[in-house]
PDB file of C-alpha atoms in Angstrom:
ATOM      1  CA  GLU A1413     134.519  89.951 112.327  1.00  0.00           C
ATOM      2  CA  ASP A1414     130.708  90.702 112.516  1.00  0.00           C
ATOM      3  CA  GLN A1415     128.784  88.682 109.990  1.00  0.00           C
ATOM      4  CA  VAL A1416     125.827  86.958 108.871  1.00  0.00           C
ATOM      5  CA  THR A1417     125.207  83.562 107.459  1.00  0.00           C
ATOM      6  CA  GLN A1418     122.441  81.571 106.339  1.00  0.00           C
ATOM      7  CA  SER A1419     121.748  78.002 105.775  1.00  0.00           C
ATOM      8  CA  PRO A1420     121.082  76.035 103.946  1.00  0.00           C
ATOM      9  CA  GLU A1421     121.704  77.861 100.706  1.00  0.00           C
ATOM     10  CA  ALA A1422     118.846  76.081  99.135  1.00  0.00           C
ATOM     11  CA  LEU A1423     116.005  73.855 100.420  1.00  0.00           C
ATOM     12  CA  ARG A1424     113.325  71.938  98.414  1.00  0.00           C
ATOM     13  CA  LEU A1425     110.255  70.525 100.275  1.00  0.00           C
ATOM     14  CA  GLN A1426     107.114  68.803  99.554  1.00  0.00           C
ATOM     15  CA  GLU A1427     103.911  70.756 100.118  1.00  0.00           C
ATOM     16  CA  GLY A1428     103.133  70.157 103.687  1.00  0.00           C
ATOM     17  CA  GLU A1429     106.708  69.160 104.711  1.00  0.00           C
ATOM     18  CA  SER A1430     107.624  71.433 107.699  1.00  0.00           C
ATOM     19  CA  SER A1431     111.258  72.676 108.243  1.00  0.00           C
ATOM     20  CA  SER A1432     113.211  75.452 109.432  1.00  0.00           C
ATOM     21  CA  LEU A1433     115.942  77.931 107.977  1.00  0.00           C
ATOM     22  CA  ASN A1434     119.127  79.189 110.048  1.00  0.00           C
ATOM     23  CA  CYS A1435     120.629  82.447 110.285  1.00  0.00           C
ATOM     24  CA  SER A1436     123.610  82.759 112.553  1.00  0.00           C
ATOM     25  CA  TYR A1437     125.257  86.246 113.183  1.00  0.00           C
ATOM     26  CA  THR A1438     128.177  87.389 114.880  1.00  0.00           C
ATOM     27  CA  VAL A1439     127.769  90.989 116.134  1.00  0.00           C
ATOM     28  CA  SER A1440     128.647  92.903 119.357  1.00  0.00           C
ATOM     29  CA  GLY A1441     125.269  94.427 120.498  1.00  0.00           C
ATOM     30  CA  LEU A1442     122.338  93.102 118.334  1.00  0.00           C
ATOM     31  CA  ARG A1443     120.424  96.202 117.226  1.00  0.00           C
ATOM     32  CA  GLY A1444     117.587  93.934 115.616  1.00  0.00           C
ATOM     33  CA  LEU A1445     117.224  90.844 113.178  1.00  0.00           C
ATOM     34  CA  PHE A1446     115.114  91.083 110.153  1.00  0.00           C
ATOM     35  CA  TRP A1447     113.640  88.662 107.834  1.00  0.00           C
ATOM     36  CA  TYR A1448     112.459  89.285 104.213  1.00  0.00           C
ATOM     37  CA  ARG A1449     111.038  87.244 101.591  1.00  0.00           C
ATOM     38  CA  GLN A1450     112.240  87.886  98.056  1.00  0.00           C
ATOM     39  CA  ASP A1451     110.507  86.858  94.821  1.00  0.00           C
ATOM     40  CA  PRO A1452     112.548  86.645  91.527  1.00  0.00           C
ATOM     41  CA  GLY A1453     113.194  90.210  90.071  1.00  0.00           C
ATOM     42  CA  LYS A1454     111.362  91.934  92.990  1.00  0.00           C
ATOM     43  CA  GLY A1455     112.406  93.865  95.955  1.00  0.00           C
ATOM     44  CA  PRO A1456     112.748  92.146  99.252  1.00  0.00           C
ATOM     45  CA  GLU A1457     109.265  92.155 101.299  1.00  0.00           C
ATOM     46  CA  PHE A1458     109.635  92.838 104.941  1.00  0.00           C
ATOM     47  CA  LEU A1459     108.431  89.573 107.349  1.00  0.00           C
ATOM     48  CA  PHE A1460     109.790  90.319 110.847  1.00  0.00           C
ATOM     49  CA  THR A1461     111.857  92.164 113.259  1.00  0.00           C
ATOM     50  CA  LEU A1462     113.269  90.373 116.406  1.00  0.00           C
ATOM     51  CA  TYR A1463     115.185  92.510 118.864  1.00  0.00           C
ATOM     52  CA  SER A1464     116.077  90.246 121.715  1.00  0.00           C
ATOM     53  CA  ALA A1465     116.824  86.632 122.567  1.00  0.00           C
ATOM     54  CA  GLY A1466     113.538  84.761 123.194  1.00  0.00           C
ATOM     55  CA  GLU A1467     111.213  86.686 121.023  1.00  0.00           C
ATOM     56  CA  GLU A1468     109.085  84.948 118.790  1.00  0.00           C
ATOM     57  CA  LYS A1469     106.912  86.303 115.938  1.00  0.00           C
ATOM     58  CA  GLU A1470     104.306  84.499 113.669  1.00  0.00           C
ATOM     59  CA  LYS A1471     102.864  85.311 110.490  1.00  0.00           C
ATOM     60  CA  GLU A1472     100.440  82.756 108.586  1.00  0.00           C
ATOM     61  CA  ARG A1473     102.607  79.651 108.106  1.00  0.00           C
ATOM     62  CA  LEU A1474     105.773  81.240 109.266  1.00  0.00           C
ATOM     63  CA  LYS A1475     107.239  81.657 112.782  1.00  0.00           C
ATOM     64  CA  ALA A1476     110.626  83.446 113.360  1.00  0.00           C
ATOM     65  CA  THR A1477     112.611  82.951 116.735  1.00  0.00           C
ATOM     66  CA  LEU A1478     115.801  84.583 117.981  1.00  0.00           C
ATOM     67  CA  THR A1479     118.327  83.276 120.313  1.00  0.00           C
ATOM     68  CA  LYS A1480     121.759  85.085 121.292  1.00  0.00           C
ATOM     69  CA  LYS A1481     123.476  83.723 118.265  1.00  0.00           C
ATOM     70  CA  GLU A1482     120.995  82.608 115.677  1.00  0.00           C
ATOM     71  CA  SER A1483     117.602  83.206 114.260  1.00  0.00           C
ATOM     72  CA  PHE A1484     115.264  80.328 113.032  1.00  0.00           C
ATOM     73  CA  LEU A1485     112.534  80.903 110.458  1.00  0.00           C
ATOM     74  CA  HIS A1486     110.118  77.840 110.776  1.00  0.00           C
ATOM     75  CA  ILE A1487     107.909  77.176 107.855  1.00  0.00           C
ATOM     76  CA  THR A1488     104.790  75.099 108.918  1.00  0.00           C
ATOM     77  CA  ALA A1489     102.885  72.697 106.219  1.00  0.00           C
ATOM     78  CA  PRO A1490     104.361  75.082 103.448  1.00  0.00           C
ATOM     79  CA  LYS A1491     102.456  75.677  99.958  1.00  0.00           C
ATOM     80  CA  PRO A1492     103.822  76.341  96.788  1.00  0.00           C
ATOM     81  CA  GLU A1493     103.387  79.941  96.940  1.00  0.00           C
ATOM     82  CA  ASP A1494     106.034  80.203  99.772  1.00  0.00           C
ATOM     83  CA  SER A1495     108.587  79.316  97.278  1.00  0.00           C
ATOM     84  CA  ALA A1496     110.993  82.362  97.397  1.00  0.00           C
ATOM     85  CA  THR A1497     114.309  83.210  98.622  1.00  0.00           C
ATOM     86  CA  TYR A1498     114.459  84.199 102.396  1.00  0.00           C
ATOM     87  CA  LEU A1499     116.998  86.654 103.602  1.00  0.00           C
ATOM     88  CA  CYS A1500     118.048  87.701 107.242  1.00  0.00           C
ATOM     89  CA  ALA A1501     119.920  90.892 107.791  1.00  0.00           C
ATOM     90  CA  VAL A1502     121.264  92.646 110.934  1.00  0.00           C
ATOM     91  CA  TYR A1503     122.384  96.109 111.577  1.00  0.00           C
ATOM     92  CA  LEU A1504     126.293  96.239 111.759  1.00  0.00           C
ATOM     93  CA  THR A1505     128.420  99.240 112.668  1.00  0.00           C
ATOM     94  CA  GLY A1506     129.628 101.320 109.806  1.00  0.00           C
ATOM     95  CA  GLY A1507     133.512 100.733 110.584  1.00  0.00           C
ATOM     96  CA  SER A1508     135.952 102.989 111.698  1.00  0.00           C
ATOM     97  CA  GLY A1509     134.726 103.021 115.238  1.00  0.00           C
ATOM     98  CA  GLY A1510     131.787 105.018 113.920  1.00  0.00           C
ATOM     99  CA  SER A1511     128.101 105.054 115.396  1.00  0.00           C
ATOM    100  CA  ASN A1512     126.421 104.654 112.129  1.00  0.00           C
ATOM    101  CA  TYR A1513     125.012 101.101 111.189  1.00  0.00           C
ATOM    102  CA  LYS A1514     124.481  99.513 107.765  1.00  0.00           C
ATOM    103  CA  LEU A1515     121.920  96.659 107.380  1.00  0.00           C
ATOM    104  CA  THR A1516     124.024  93.909 106.374  1.00  0.00           C
ATOM    105  CA  PHE A1517     122.364  91.031 104.631  1.00  0.00           C
ATOM    106  CA  GLY A1518     123.011  87.076 104.647  1.00  0.00           C
ATOM    107  CA  LYS A1519     123.321  85.258 101.030  1.00  0.00           C
ATOM    108  CA  GLY A1520     119.801  83.959 101.495  1.00  0.00           C
ATOM    109  CA  THR A1521     117.922  80.428 101.406  1.00  0.00           C
ATOM    110  CA  LEU A1522     116.297  79.619  98.310  1.00  0.00           C
ATOM    111  CA  LEU A1523     113.121  77.569  99.236  1.00  0.00           C
ATOM    112  CA  THR A1524     111.227  75.546  96.659  1.00  0.00           C
ATOM    113  CA  VAL A1525     108.118  73.952  97.563  1.00  0.00           C
ATOM    114  CA  ASN A1526     106.677  71.281  95.187  1.00  0.00           C
ATOM    115  CA  PRO A1527     102.955  70.494  95.251  1.00  0.00           C
TER     116      PRO A1527
ATOM    117  CA  LYS B 818     100.050 103.968 102.297  1.00  0.00           C
ATOM    118  CA  ALA B 819     101.828 103.819  99.041  1.00  0.00           C
ATOM    119  CA  GLY B 820     105.207 101.935  99.166  1.00  0.00           C
ATOM    120  CA  VAL B 821     108.675 102.737  98.213  1.00  0.00           C
ATOM    121  CA  THR B 822     108.419 103.406  94.395  1.00  0.00           C
ATOM    122  CA  GLN B 823     111.623 103.351  91.996  1.00  0.00           C
ATOM    123  CA  THR B 824     112.219 104.660  88.426  1.00  0.00           C
ATOM    124  CA  PRO B 825     113.088 103.492  85.985  1.00  0.00           C
ATOM    125  CA  ARG B 826     112.274  99.784  86.503  1.00  0.00           C
ATOM    126  CA  TYR B 827     114.783  98.687  83.827  1.00  0.00           C
ATOM    127  CA  LEU B 828     117.769 100.239  81.872  1.00  0.00           C
ATOM    128  CA  ILE B 829     120.200  99.293  79.344  1.00  0.00           C
ATOM    129  CA  LYS B 830     123.366 101.111  79.028  1.00  0.00           C
ATOM    130  CA  THR B 831     126.707 100.824  77.600  1.00  0.00           C
ATOM    131  CA  ARG B 832     130.136 100.733  79.090  1.00  0.00           C
ATOM    132  CA  GLY B 833     131.448 104.320  80.009  1.00  0.00           C
ATOM    133  CA  GLN B 834     128.163 105.894  80.155  1.00  0.00           C
ATOM    134  CA  GLN B 835     126.564 107.205  83.392  1.00  0.00           C
ATOM    135  CA  VAL B 836     122.972 106.431  84.806  1.00  0.00           C
ATOM    136  CA  THR B 837     120.790 107.959  87.535  1.00  0.00           C
ATOM    137  CA  LEU B 838     118.254 106.003  89.436  1.00  0.00           C
ATOM    138  CA  SER B 839     115.484 107.404  91.428  1.00  0.00           C
ATOM    139  CA  CYS B 840     113.631 106.563  94.715  1.00  0.00           C
ATOM    140  CA  SER B 841     110.618 108.009  96.321  1.00  0.00           C
ATOM    141  CA  PRO B 842     110.342 106.731  99.983  1.00  0.00           C
ATOM    142  CA  ILE B 843     107.045 105.935 101.982  1.00  0.00           C
ATOM    143  CA  SER B 844     105.421 109.106 103.135  1.00  0.00           C
ATOM    144  CA  GLY B 845     106.784 110.141 106.405  1.00  0.00           C
ATOM    145  CA  HIS B 846     109.961 108.103 105.966  1.00  0.00           C
ATOM    146  CA  ARG B 847     113.131 110.149 106.317  1.00  0.00           C
ATOM    147  CA  SER B 848     115.903 107.711 105.535  1.00  0.00           C
ATOM    148  CA  VAL B 849     116.674 106.084 102.491  1.00  0.00           C
ATOM    149  CA  SER B 850     119.288 103.483 101.869  1.00  0.00           C
ATOM    150  CA  TRP B 851     120.467 101.948  98.408  1.00  0.00           C
ATOM    151  CA  TYR B 852     121.841  98.366  97.730  1.00  0.00           C
ATOM    152  CA  GLN B 853     123.133  96.525  94.794  1.00  0.00           C
ATOM    153  CA  GLN B 854     122.280  92.955  94.204  1.00  0.00           C
ATOM    154  CA  THR B 855     124.106  90.475  92.141  1.00  0.00           C
ATOM    155  CA  PRO B 856     123.808  86.885  91.927  1.00  0.00           C
ATOM    156  CA  GLY B 857     127.326  86.164  93.279  1.00  0.00           C
ATOM    157  CA  GLN B 858     127.340  88.938  96.012  1.00  0.00           C
ATOM    158  CA  GLY B 859     124.126  89.119  96.999  1.00  0.00           C
ATOM    159  CA  LEU B 860     122.749  92.350  98.617  1.00  0.00           C
ATOM    160  CA  GLN B 861     125.291  94.771  99.432  1.00  0.00           C
ATOM    161  CA  PHE B 862     124.862  98.250 101.119  1.00  0.00           C
ATOM    162  CA  LEU B 863     125.763 101.438  98.887  1.00  0.00           C
ATOM    163  CA  PHE B 864     125.040 104.114 101.169  1.00  0.00           C
ATOM    164  CA  GLU B 865     122.252 105.809 103.300  1.00  0.00           C
ATOM    165  CA  TYR B 866     120.846 109.376 103.352  1.00  0.00           C
ATOM    166  CA  PHE B 867     118.983 111.145 106.117  1.00  0.00           C
ATOM    167  CA  SER B 868     117.827 114.500 106.088  1.00  0.00           C
ATOM    168  CA  GLU B 869     119.729 115.161 102.860  1.00  0.00           C
ATOM    169  CA  THR B 870     123.017 114.202 104.212  1.00  0.00           C
ATOM    170  CA  GLN B 871     124.907 110.953 103.584  1.00  0.00           C
ATOM    171  CA  ARG B 872     125.314 109.203 106.869  1.00  0.00           C
ATOM    172  CA  ASN B 873     126.778 105.930 106.061  1.00  0.00           C
ATOM    173  CA  LYS B 874     128.578 104.313 103.005  1.00  0.00           C
ATOM    174  CA  GLY B 875     129.528 100.854 101.873  1.00  0.00           C
ATOM    175  CA  ASN B 876     132.733  99.787 100.079  1.00  0.00           C
ATOM    176  CA  PHE B 877     131.870 100.910  96.641  1.00  0.00           C
ATOM    177  CA  PRO B 878     134.266 103.086  94.420  1.00  0.00           C
ATOM    178  CA  GLY B 879     133.567 106.683  93.974  1.00  0.00           C
ATOM    179  CA  ARG B 880     131.692 106.340  90.729  1.00  0.00           C
ATOM    180  CA  PHE B 881     128.701 105.645  92.875  1.00  0.00           C
ATOM    181  CA  SER B 882     127.059 108.523  94.098  1.00  0.00           C
ATOM    182  CA  GLY B 883     123.832 109.559  95.466  1.00  0.00           C
ATOM    183  CA  ARG B 884     121.995 112.485  96.981  1.00  0.00           C
ATOM    184  CA  GLN B 885     118.834 113.233  98.930  1.00  0.00           C
ATOM    185  CA  PHE B 886     116.023 116.037  98.374  1.00  0.00           C
ATOM    186  CA  SER B 887     114.383 117.898 101.014  1.00  0.00           C
ATOM    187  CA  ASN B 888     111.111 116.054 100.555  1.00  0.00           C
ATOM    188  CA  SER B 889     113.392 112.729 101.133  1.00  0.00           C
ATOM    189  CA  ARG B 890     113.342 111.546  97.495  1.00  0.00           C
ATOM    190  CA  SER B 891     116.668 110.332  96.610  1.00  0.00           C
ATOM    191  CA  GLU B 892     118.818 109.790  93.294  1.00  0.00           C
ATOM    192  CA  MET B 893     121.707 107.518  92.824  1.00  0.00           C
ATOM    193  CA  ASN B 894     124.370 108.193  89.917  1.00  0.00           C
ATOM    194  CA  VAL B 895     126.794 105.631  88.631  1.00  0.00           C
ATOM    195  CA  SER B 896     129.251 107.063  86.358  1.00  0.00           C
ATOM    196  CA  THR B 897     131.496 105.478  83.963  1.00  0.00           C
ATOM    197  CA  LEU B 898     129.513 102.378  83.880  1.00  0.00           C
ATOM    198  CA  GLU B 899     131.274  98.911  83.665  1.00  0.00           C
ATOM    199  CA  LEU B 900     130.221  95.553  82.839  1.00  0.00           C
ATOM    200  CA  GLY B 901     130.319  94.685  86.464  1.00  0.00           C
ATOM    201  CA  ASP B 902     127.819  97.199  87.477  1.00  0.00           C
ATOM    202  CA  SER B 903     124.854  95.179  85.943  1.00  0.00           C
ATOM    203  CA  ALA B 904     122.747  94.478  88.725  1.00  0.00           C
ATOM    204  CA  LEU B 905     119.365  95.212  90.577  1.00  0.00           C
ATOM    205  CA  TYR B 906     119.589  98.328  92.399  1.00  0.00           C
ATOM    206  CA  LEU B 907     117.358  98.466  95.490  1.00  0.00           C
ATOM    207  CA  CYS B 908     116.305 101.426  97.437  1.00  0.00           C
ATOM    208  CA  ALA B 909     114.732 101.145 100.741  1.00  0.00           C
ATOM    209  CA  SER B 910     113.008 103.683 103.361  1.00  0.00           C
ATOM    210  CA  SER B 911     112.774 103.895 106.915  1.00  0.00           C
ATOM    211  CA  LYS B 912     111.423 106.328 109.583  1.00  0.00           C
ATOM    212  CA  GLY B 913     114.690 107.197 111.299  1.00  0.00           C
ATOM    213  CA  GLN B 914     118.313 107.145 110.612  1.00  0.00           C
ATOM    214  CA  GLY B 915     119.679 103.569 110.384  1.00  0.00           C
ATOM    215  CA  GLY B 916     120.442 101.526 113.354  1.00  0.00           C
ATOM    216  CA  ALA B 917     117.032  99.675 114.482  1.00  0.00           C
ATOM    217  CA  ASP B 918     114.471 100.853 112.186  1.00  0.00           C
ATOM    218  CA  THR B 919     112.705  98.452 109.768  1.00  0.00           C
ATOM    219  CA  GLN B 920     113.473  99.040 106.230  1.00  0.00           C
ATOM    220  CA  TYR B 921     111.152  98.625 103.562  1.00  0.00           C
ATOM    221  CA  PHE B 922     112.285  97.943  99.967  1.00  0.00           C
ATOM    222  CA  GLY B 923     111.125  99.144  96.685  1.00  0.00           C
ATOM    223  CA  PRO B 924     110.764  96.883  93.567  1.00  0.00           C
ATOM    224  CA  GLY B 925     114.325  97.692  92.157  1.00  0.00           C
ATOM    225  CA  THR B 926     115.890  98.927  88.929  1.00  0.00           C
ATOM    226  CA  ARG B 927     117.562  96.397  86.774  1.00  0.00           C
ATOM    227  CA  LEU B 928     120.322  97.842  85.257  1.00  0.00           C
ATOM    228  CA  THR B 929     122.240  96.233  82.168  1.00  0.00           C
ATOM    229  CA  VAL B 930     125.645  97.279  81.006  1.00  0.00           C
ATOM    230  CA  LEU B 931     126.507  96.125  77.628  1.00  0.00           C
TER     231      LEU B 931
END
């Protein structure tokens, strides 16, 4: 069954302590993997789109990588303002053999960066 | 370029009532998708509209419905509200029909059902 799994559920870091978040997926025919950041009570903010294995994208202290089975969001020297929930998502088929796709999200990783 | 806007931002309703939420996509985007977000279930797909037609639907009861207008603005309606409908409702827009395009989210409408 197609699905998206994120780990860990929660991660607490000290300021400057680098780490990685994981997003594993099982889908036949990846049509894009998306990373979002969400602050409490707000809508998800787009970070990256990755389309093929080996692809990497960077933005400030964040770097996203993609393999055939998972994606990592690496956070280098995080700051307290990086605290948020990080969501990954992939397009899955709409079911019933249809060609329509729906963006399916993992449950997210709640990142807390302490000063 | 203005982002996705949603109105209202907050709503309080009682069980049995109905509610309509509105979403204006980014200019030039023709696809609008709706999601429900709750602490227990996370972000769940409701439906997607493209060119005024519903293209895809998630596993929600028929009480949840929507529509899209010729200017790509979309509305979502929930009838006969239940306590479990309390959630953050998010809409997202993209240029083309779902399948590979990046979706950009609005700030959401926080619905509380009493």
